[in-house]
């Protein structure tokens, strides 16, 4: 059977656990200054999410399986869906009834805040909760809420700020993933599992970077 890309979450990403996963939004800004103390900065490219971390040791067969699946990504040319394995959904603990969340409004030209509906009345959104939105042809937005809010009796939360800003081709009506947000990622660096006596593999590490 031919492989399908991006890999589904349960094909590889679920196996990529580690003791500590420092997921971070990486910025690509250029800075300059002048002799009188003035300072300028400019965003040169869209910020991307990424992480570098060591992988848990595995039994030898599973370690070889993970190695093989990473090799089949052909370096950075193919992608996988990746989700933070330790993110358990919104901080409020509510994960049921969130599958119908959809955008009903996007704020202005900066596209830095959204309103959405389709969640249970009283659902509490917290700053730091993640979201993802599928759009375009296989593309995926991944972001974090910067503000919280509580759903109205109509199941609507009005305009909490999000970062990074929404791409232009995300429109109202798009569905929001709140329980297991994920993004399309490439593996930019991989140290494979080394087998050792006792039929275990260890010493692997991985670097993933969002592919917008």
PDB file of C-alpha atoms in Angstrom:
ATOM      1  CA  UNK A   1       0.000   0.000   0.000  1.00  0.00           C
ATOM      2  CA  UNK A   2       1.372   3.419  -0.958  1.00  0.00           C
ATOM      3  CA  UNK A   3       2.222   5.847   1.818  1.00  0.00           C
ATOM      4  CA  UNK A   4       0.018   8.914   2.183  1.00  0.00           C
ATOM      5  CA  UNK A   5       1.356  12.363   3.067  1.00  0.00           C
ATOM      6  CA  UNK A   6       1.142  14.149   5.329  1.00  0.00           C
ATOM      7  CA  UNK A   7       1.306  11.187   7.685  1.00  0.00           C
ATOM      8  CA  UNK A   8      -1.768  10.858   9.879  1.00  0.00           C
ATOM      9  CA  UNK A   9      -1.255  11.577  13.581  1.00  0.00           C
ATOM     10  CA  UNK A  10      -1.567   7.916  14.512  1.00  0.00           C
ATOM     11  CA  UNK A  11       1.001   6.817  11.904  1.00  0.00           C
ATOM     12  CA  UNK A  12       4.061   8.542  13.356  1.00  0.00           C
ATOM     13  CA  UNK A  13       3.437  11.595  15.550  1.00  0.00           C
ATOM     14  CA  UNK A  14       1.884   9.535  18.353  1.00  0.00           C
ATOM     15  CA  UNK A  15       5.216   7.678  18.653  1.00  0.00           C
ATOM     16  CA  UNK A  16       7.317  10.822  19.005  1.00  0.00           C
ATOM     17  CA  UNK A  17       7.088  11.354  22.744  1.00  0.00           C
ATOM     18  CA  UNK A  18       9.818  12.728  24.947  1.00  0.00           C
ATOM     19  CA  UNK A  19      10.388  13.796  28.526  1.00  0.00           C
ATOM     20  CA  UNK A  20      10.168  17.490  27.598  1.00  0.00           C
ATOM     21  CA  UNK A  21       8.812  19.013  24.394  1.00  0.00           C
ATOM     22  CA  UNK A  22       9.614  22.748  24.091  1.00  0.00           C
ATOM     23  CA  UNK A  23       7.120  23.742  21.399  1.00  0.00           C
ATOM     24  CA  UNK A  24       7.870  27.352  20.466  1.00  0.00           C
ATOM     25  CA  UNK A  25       6.746  29.929  17.912  1.00  0.00           C
ATOM     26  CA  UNK A  26       9.862  30.827  15.959  1.00  0.00           C
ATOM     27  CA  UNK A  27      10.006  34.324  14.472  1.00  0.00           C
ATOM     28  CA  UNK A  28      11.967  35.488  11.435  1.00  0.00           C
ATOM     29  CA  UNK A  29      12.549  39.176  12.127  1.00  0.00           C
ATOM     30  CA  UNK A  30      15.245  41.492  10.838  1.00  0.00           C
ATOM     31  CA  UNK A  31      16.559  44.194  13.162  1.00  0.00           C
ATOM     32  CA  UNK A  32      18.581  47.335  12.534  1.00  0.00           C
ATOM     33  CA  UNK A  33      19.513  50.449  14.449  1.00  0.00           C
ATOM     34  CA  UNK A  34      21.096  53.846  14.075  1.00  0.00           C
ATOM     35  CA  UNK A  35      23.807  55.709  15.944  1.00  0.00           C
ATOM     36  CA  UNK A  36      21.290  57.931  17.729  1.00  0.00           C
ATOM     37  CA  UNK A  37      19.692  54.966  19.458  1.00  0.00           C
ATOM     38  CA  UNK A  38      16.713  54.432  17.180  1.00  0.00           C
ATOM     39  CA  UNK A  39      15.794  50.822  16.474  1.00  0.00           C
ATOM     40  CA  UNK A  40      13.692  49.116  13.770  1.00  0.00           C
ATOM     41  CA  UNK A  41      12.447  45.585  13.254  1.00  0.00           C
ATOM     42  CA  UNK A  42      10.554  43.937  10.406  1.00  0.00           C
ATOM     43  CA  UNK A  43       8.972  40.524  10.035  1.00  0.00           C
ATOM     44  CA  UNK A  44      10.608  38.851   7.036  1.00  0.00           C
ATOM     45  CA  UNK A  45       8.536  35.651   7.004  1.00  0.00           C
ATOM     46  CA  UNK A  46       5.549  34.106   8.742  1.00  0.00           C
ATOM     47  CA  UNK A  47       6.360  32.784  12.251  1.00  0.00           C
ATOM     48  CA  UNK A  48       6.497  28.976  12.415  1.00  0.00           C
ATOM     49  CA  UNK A  49       6.063  26.489  15.256  1.00  0.00           C
ATOM     50  CA  UNK A  50       8.861  24.062  15.998  1.00  0.00           C
ATOM     51  CA  UNK A  51      10.527  21.909  18.623  1.00  0.00           C
ATOM     52  CA  UNK A  52      13.739  19.970  19.199  1.00  0.00           C
ATOM     53  CA  UNK A  53      13.683  17.171  21.753  1.00  0.00           C
ATOM     54  CA  UNK A  54      15.068  13.716  22.630  1.00  0.00           C
ATOM     55  CA  UNK A  55      12.750  10.742  22.126  1.00  0.00           C
ATOM     56  CA  UNK A  56      11.886   8.142  24.715  1.00  0.00           C
ATOM     57  CA  UNK A  57      13.748   4.829  24.451  1.00  0.00           C
ATOM     58  CA  UNK A  58      11.768   2.099  22.663  1.00  0.00           C
ATOM     59  CA  UNK A  59      11.951  -1.638  22.289  1.00  0.00           C
ATOM     60  CA  UNK A  60      14.224  -2.485  19.349  1.00  0.00           C
ATOM     61  CA  UNK A  61      11.448  -3.373  16.891  1.00  0.00           C
ATOM     62  CA  UNK A  62       9.497  -0.183  17.583  1.00  0.00           C
ATOM     63  CA  UNK A  63      12.676   1.897  17.395  1.00  0.00           C
ATOM     64  CA  UNK A  64      13.462   0.499  13.939  1.00  0.00           C
ATOM     65  CA  UNK A  65       9.864   1.173  12.869  1.00  0.00           C
ATOM     66  CA  UNK A  66      10.112   4.842  13.876  1.00  0.00           C
ATOM     67  CA  UNK A  67      13.474   5.181  12.123  1.00  0.00           C
ATOM     68  CA  UNK A  68      12.011   3.733   8.920  1.00  0.00           C
ATOM     69  CA  UNK A  69       8.966   6.005   8.921  1.00  0.00           C
ATOM     70  CA  UNK A  70      11.144   9.083   9.381  1.00  0.00           C
ATOM     71  CA  UNK A  71      13.440   7.949   6.560  1.00  0.00           C
ATOM     72  CA  UNK A  72      10.369   7.629   4.310  1.00  0.00           C
ATOM     73  CA  UNK A  73       9.766  11.376   4.683  1.00  0.00           C
ATOM     74  CA  UNK A  74      12.753  11.805   2.326  1.00  0.00           C
ATOM     75  CA  UNK A  75      14.368  14.513   4.376  1.00  0.00           C
ATOM     76  CA  UNK A  76      12.266  17.686   4.381  1.00  0.00           C
ATOM     77  CA  UNK A  77      10.401  16.940   1.158  1.00  0.00           C
ATOM     78  CA  UNK A  78       7.416  15.203   2.793  1.00  0.00           C
ATOM     79  CA  UNK A  79       5.378  16.000   5.885  1.00  0.00           C
ATOM     80  CA  UNK A  80       3.531  14.583   8.856  1.00  0.00           C
ATOM     81  CA  UNK A  81       0.712  15.883  11.013  1.00  0.00           C
ATOM     82  CA  UNK A  82       2.072  16.664  14.477  1.00  0.00           C
ATOM     83  CA  UNK A  83       0.318  17.460  17.747  1.00  0.00           C
ATOM     84  CA  UNK A  84       1.743  18.144  21.190  1.00  0.00           C
ATOM     85  CA  UNK A  85       1.343  14.733  22.882  1.00  0.00           C
ATOM     86  CA  UNK A  86       0.967  16.352  26.300  1.00  0.00           C
ATOM     87  CA  UNK A  87      -1.698  18.876  25.358  1.00  0.00           C
ATOM     88  CA  UNK A  88      -4.944  17.629  26.846  1.00  0.00           C
ATOM     89  CA  UNK A  89      -7.309  20.155  25.274  1.00  0.00           C
ATOM     90  CA  UNK A  90      -8.593  23.456  26.668  1.00  0.00           C
ATOM     91  CA  UNK A  91      -7.377  24.329  30.163  1.00  0.00           C
ATOM     92  CA  UNK A  92     -10.970  24.301  31.434  1.00  0.00           C
ATOM     93  CA  UNK A  93     -10.992  20.511  30.982  1.00  0.00           C
ATOM     94  CA  UNK A  94     -14.027  20.512  28.688  1.00  0.00           C
ATOM     95  CA  UNK A  95     -13.418  18.448  25.557  1.00  0.00           C
ATOM     96  CA  UNK A  96     -16.905  17.251  24.618  1.00  0.00           C
ATOM     97  CA  UNK A  97     -19.222  19.209  22.370  1.00  0.00           C
ATOM     98  CA  UNK A  98     -16.417  21.159  20.679  1.00  0.00           C
ATOM     99  CA  UNK A  99     -16.447  19.456  17.289  1.00  0.00           C
ATOM    100  CA  UNK A 100     -18.745  21.998  15.631  1.00  0.00           C
ATOM    101  CA  UNK A 101     -16.788  25.164  16.469  1.00  0.00           C
ATOM    102  CA  UNK A 102     -16.715  27.451  13.425  1.00  0.00           C
ATOM    103  CA  UNK A 103     -15.481  30.988  12.743  1.00  0.00           C
ATOM    104  CA  UNK A 104     -18.187  33.626  12.345  1.00  0.00           C
ATOM    105  CA  UNK A 105     -16.026  36.756  12.323  1.00  0.00           C
ATOM    106  CA  UNK A 106     -12.382  37.768  11.774  1.00  0.00           C
ATOM    107  CA  UNK A 107     -11.273  41.151  13.023  1.00  0.00           C
ATOM    108  CA  UNK A 108     -10.175  43.746  10.510  1.00  0.00           C
ATOM    109  CA  UNK A 109      -7.023  43.886   8.444  1.00  0.00           C
ATOM    110  CA  UNK A 110      -4.602  42.421  10.983  1.00  0.00           C
ATOM    111  CA  UNK A 111      -6.699  39.219  11.374  1.00  0.00           C
ATOM    112  CA  UNK A 112      -5.527  38.900  14.948  1.00  0.00           C
ATOM    113  CA  UNK A 113      -8.851  38.076  16.609  1.00  0.00           C
ATOM    114  CA  UNK A 114     -11.766  35.779  15.784  1.00  0.00           C
ATOM    115  CA  UNK A 115     -15.303  35.133  16.930  1.00  0.00           C
ATOM    116  CA  UNK A 116     -16.573  31.582  16.809  1.00  0.00           C
ATOM    117  CA  UNK A 117     -19.707  29.623  17.602  1.00  0.00           C
ATOM    118  CA  UNK A 118     -20.782  25.988  17.942  1.00  0.00           C
ATOM    119  CA  UNK A 119     -19.492  25.306  21.482  1.00  0.00           C
ATOM    120  CA  UNK A 120     -21.551  24.501  24.590  1.00  0.00           C
ATOM    121  CA  UNK A 121     -23.015  27.355  26.619  1.00  0.00           C
ATOM    122  CA  UNK A 122     -20.626  28.280  29.430  1.00  0.00           C
ATOM    123  CA  UNK A 123     -17.576  26.747  27.759  1.00  0.00           C
ATOM    124  CA  UNK A 124     -14.539  28.538  29.163  1.00  0.00           C
ATOM    125  CA  UNK A 125     -11.697  29.421  26.805  1.00  0.00           C
ATOM    126  CA  UNK A 126      -8.333  30.256  28.397  1.00  0.00           C
ATOM    127  CA  UNK A 127      -5.306  32.193  27.199  1.00  0.00           C
ATOM    128  CA  UNK A 128      -2.789  29.572  26.112  1.00  0.00           C
ATOM    129  CA  UNK A 129      -5.358  27.168  24.659  1.00  0.00           C
ATOM    130  CA  UNK A 130      -4.352  25.963  21.179  1.00  0.00           C
ATOM    131  CA  UNK A 131      -6.388  25.874  17.972  1.00  0.00           C
ATOM    132  CA  UNK A 132      -5.892  24.648  14.430  1.00  0.00           C
ATOM    133  CA  UNK A 133      -7.812  25.348  11.233  1.00  0.00           C
ATOM    134  CA  UNK A 134      -7.602  23.357   8.001  1.00  0.00           C
ATOM    135  CA  UNK A 135      -7.726  25.549   4.901  1.00  0.00           C
ATOM    136  CA  UNK A 136      -6.716  25.709   1.269  1.00  0.00           C
ATOM    137  CA  UNK A 137      -5.304  22.576  -0.300  1.00  0.00           C
ATOM    138  CA  UNK A 138      -4.031  20.547   2.638  1.00  0.00           C
ATOM    139  CA  UNK A 139      -2.790  23.561   4.628  1.00  0.00           C
ATOM    140  CA  UNK A 140      -3.167  23.924   8.388  1.00  0.00           C
ATOM    141  CA  UNK A 141      -3.103  26.989  10.623  1.00  0.00           C
ATOM    142  CA  UNK A 142      -1.940  26.413  14.217  1.00  0.00           C
ATOM    143  CA  UNK A 143      -2.138  29.094  16.851  1.00  0.00           C
ATOM    144  CA  UNK A 144      -2.738  29.976  20.459  1.00  0.00           C
ATOM    145  CA  UNK A 145      -5.422  32.103  22.050  1.00  0.00           C
ATOM    146  CA  UNK A 146      -3.991  35.156  23.774  1.00  0.00           C
ATOM    147  CA  UNK A 147      -7.247  35.953  25.560  1.00  0.00           C
ATOM    148  CA  UNK A 148      -9.928  33.845  27.158  1.00  0.00           C
ATOM    149  CA  UNK A 149     -13.708  34.067  27.119  1.00  0.00           C
ATOM    150  CA  UNK A 150     -16.912  32.281  28.071  1.00  0.00           C
ATOM    151  CA  UNK A 151     -19.455  31.006  25.567  1.00  0.00           C
ATOM    152  CA  UNK A 152     -22.807  32.747  25.536  1.00  0.00           C
ATOM    153  CA  UNK A 153     -26.187  31.006  25.621  1.00  0.00           C
ATOM    154  CA  UNK A 154     -25.878  30.822  21.809  1.00  0.00           C
ATOM    155  CA  UNK A 155     -22.531  28.997  22.093  1.00  0.00           C
ATOM    156  CA  UNK A 156     -20.538  31.976  20.843  1.00  0.00           C
ATOM    157  CA  UNK A 157     -17.260  33.511  22.033  1.00  0.00           C
ATOM    158  CA  UNK A 158     -16.523  36.978  20.684  1.00  0.00           C
ATOM    159  CA  UNK A 159     -13.148  37.977  19.316  1.00  0.00           C
ATOM    160  CA  UNK A 160     -10.398  36.636  21.562  1.00  0.00           C
ATOM    161  CA  UNK A 161      -6.962  37.521  20.203  1.00  0.00           C
ATOM    162  CA  UNK A 162      -4.921  34.755  18.523  1.00  0.00           C
ATOM    163  CA  UNK A 163      -1.295  34.477  17.423  1.00  0.00           C
ATOM    164  CA  UNK A 164       0.092  34.155  14.893  1.00  0.00           C
ATOM    165  CA  UNK A 165      -2.294  36.173  12.736  1.00  0.00           C
ATOM    166  CA  UNK A 166      -4.685  34.238  10.510  1.00  0.00           C
ATOM    167  CA  UNK A 167      -3.646  33.763   6.857  1.00  0.00           C
ATOM    168  CA  UNK A 168      -5.728  35.665   4.310  1.00  0.00           C
ATOM    169  CA  UNK A 169      -7.325  32.554   2.823  1.00  0.00           C
ATOM    170  CA  UNK A 170      -9.004  31.465   6.062  1.00  0.00           C
ATOM    171  CA  UNK A 171     -12.598  32.674   5.902  1.00  0.00           C
ATOM    172  CA  UNK A 172     -15.698  32.663   8.054  1.00  0.00           C
ATOM    173  CA  UNK A 173     -17.308  29.236   8.166  1.00  0.00           C
ATOM    174  CA  UNK A 174     -13.980  27.460   8.684  1.00  0.00           C
ATOM    175  CA  UNK A 175     -14.037  24.773  11.377  1.00  0.00           C
ATOM    176  CA  UNK A 176     -11.785  25.167  14.419  1.00  0.00           C
ATOM    177  CA  UNK A 177     -10.087  22.170  16.072  1.00  0.00           C
ATOM    178  CA  UNK A 178      -9.983  22.816  19.816  1.00  0.00           C
ATOM    179  CA  UNK A 179      -9.441  19.363  21.322  1.00  0.00           C
ATOM    180  CA  UNK A 180      -6.373  18.111  19.446  1.00  0.00           C
ATOM    181  CA  UNK A 181      -4.938  20.976  17.433  1.00  0.00           C
ATOM    182  CA  UNK A 182      -2.196  19.922  15.032  1.00  0.00           C
ATOM    183  CA  UNK A 183      -0.072  21.217  12.194  1.00  0.00           C
ATOM    184  CA  UNK A 184       1.747  19.942   9.144  1.00  0.00           C
ATOM    185  CA  UNK A 185       5.428  19.527   9.989  1.00  0.00           C
ATOM    186  CA  UNK A 186       8.695  18.582   8.367  1.00  0.00           C
ATOM    187  CA  UNK A 187      11.544  16.812  10.109  1.00  0.00           C
ATOM    188  CA  UNK A 188      14.542  19.107   9.740  1.00  0.00           C
ATOM    189  CA  UNK A 189      16.940  17.000  11.815  1.00  0.00           C
ATOM    190  CA  UNK A 190      16.796  13.426  13.093  1.00  0.00           C
ATOM    191  CA  UNK A 191      19.209  11.310  15.100  1.00  0.00           C
ATOM    192  CA  UNK A 192      17.950   7.736  14.724  1.00  0.00           C
ATOM    193  CA  UNK A 193      17.539   5.214  17.485  1.00  0.00           C
ATOM    194  CA  UNK A 194      20.666   3.176  18.193  1.00  0.00           C
ATOM    195  CA  UNK A 195      20.139  -0.455  19.156  1.00  0.00           C
ATOM    196  CA  UNK A 196      21.952  -1.790  22.186  1.00  0.00           C
ATOM    197  CA  UNK A 197      22.176  -5.065  24.034  1.00  0.00           C
ATOM    198  CA  UNK A 198      18.909  -5.929  25.723  1.00  0.00           C
ATOM    199  CA  UNK A 199      16.853  -5.323  22.575  1.00  0.00           C
ATOM    200  CA  UNK A 200      16.237  -1.637  23.122  1.00  0.00           C
ATOM    201  CA  UNK A 201      16.777   1.475  21.040  1.00  0.00           C
ATOM    202  CA  UNK A 202      17.754   4.808  22.530  1.00  0.00           C
ATOM    203  CA  UNK A 203      19.640   8.108  21.954  1.00  0.00           C
ATOM    204  CA  UNK A 204      17.212   9.344  19.271  1.00  0.00           C
ATOM    205  CA  UNK A 205      16.243  12.989  18.887  1.00  0.00           C
ATOM    206  CA  UNK A 206      14.150  14.968  16.440  1.00  0.00           C
ATOM    207  CA  UNK A 207      13.610  18.518  15.251  1.00  0.00           C
ATOM    208  CA  UNK A 208      10.261  19.363  13.695  1.00  0.00           C
ATOM    209  CA  UNK A 209       9.292  22.617  12.000  1.00  0.00           C
ATOM    210  CA  UNK A 210       5.872  23.686  10.803  1.00  0.00           C
ATOM    211  CA  UNK A 211       5.366  23.666   7.037  1.00  0.00           C
ATOM    212  CA  UNK A 212       2.698  26.293   6.293  1.00  0.00           C
TER     213      UNK A 212
END
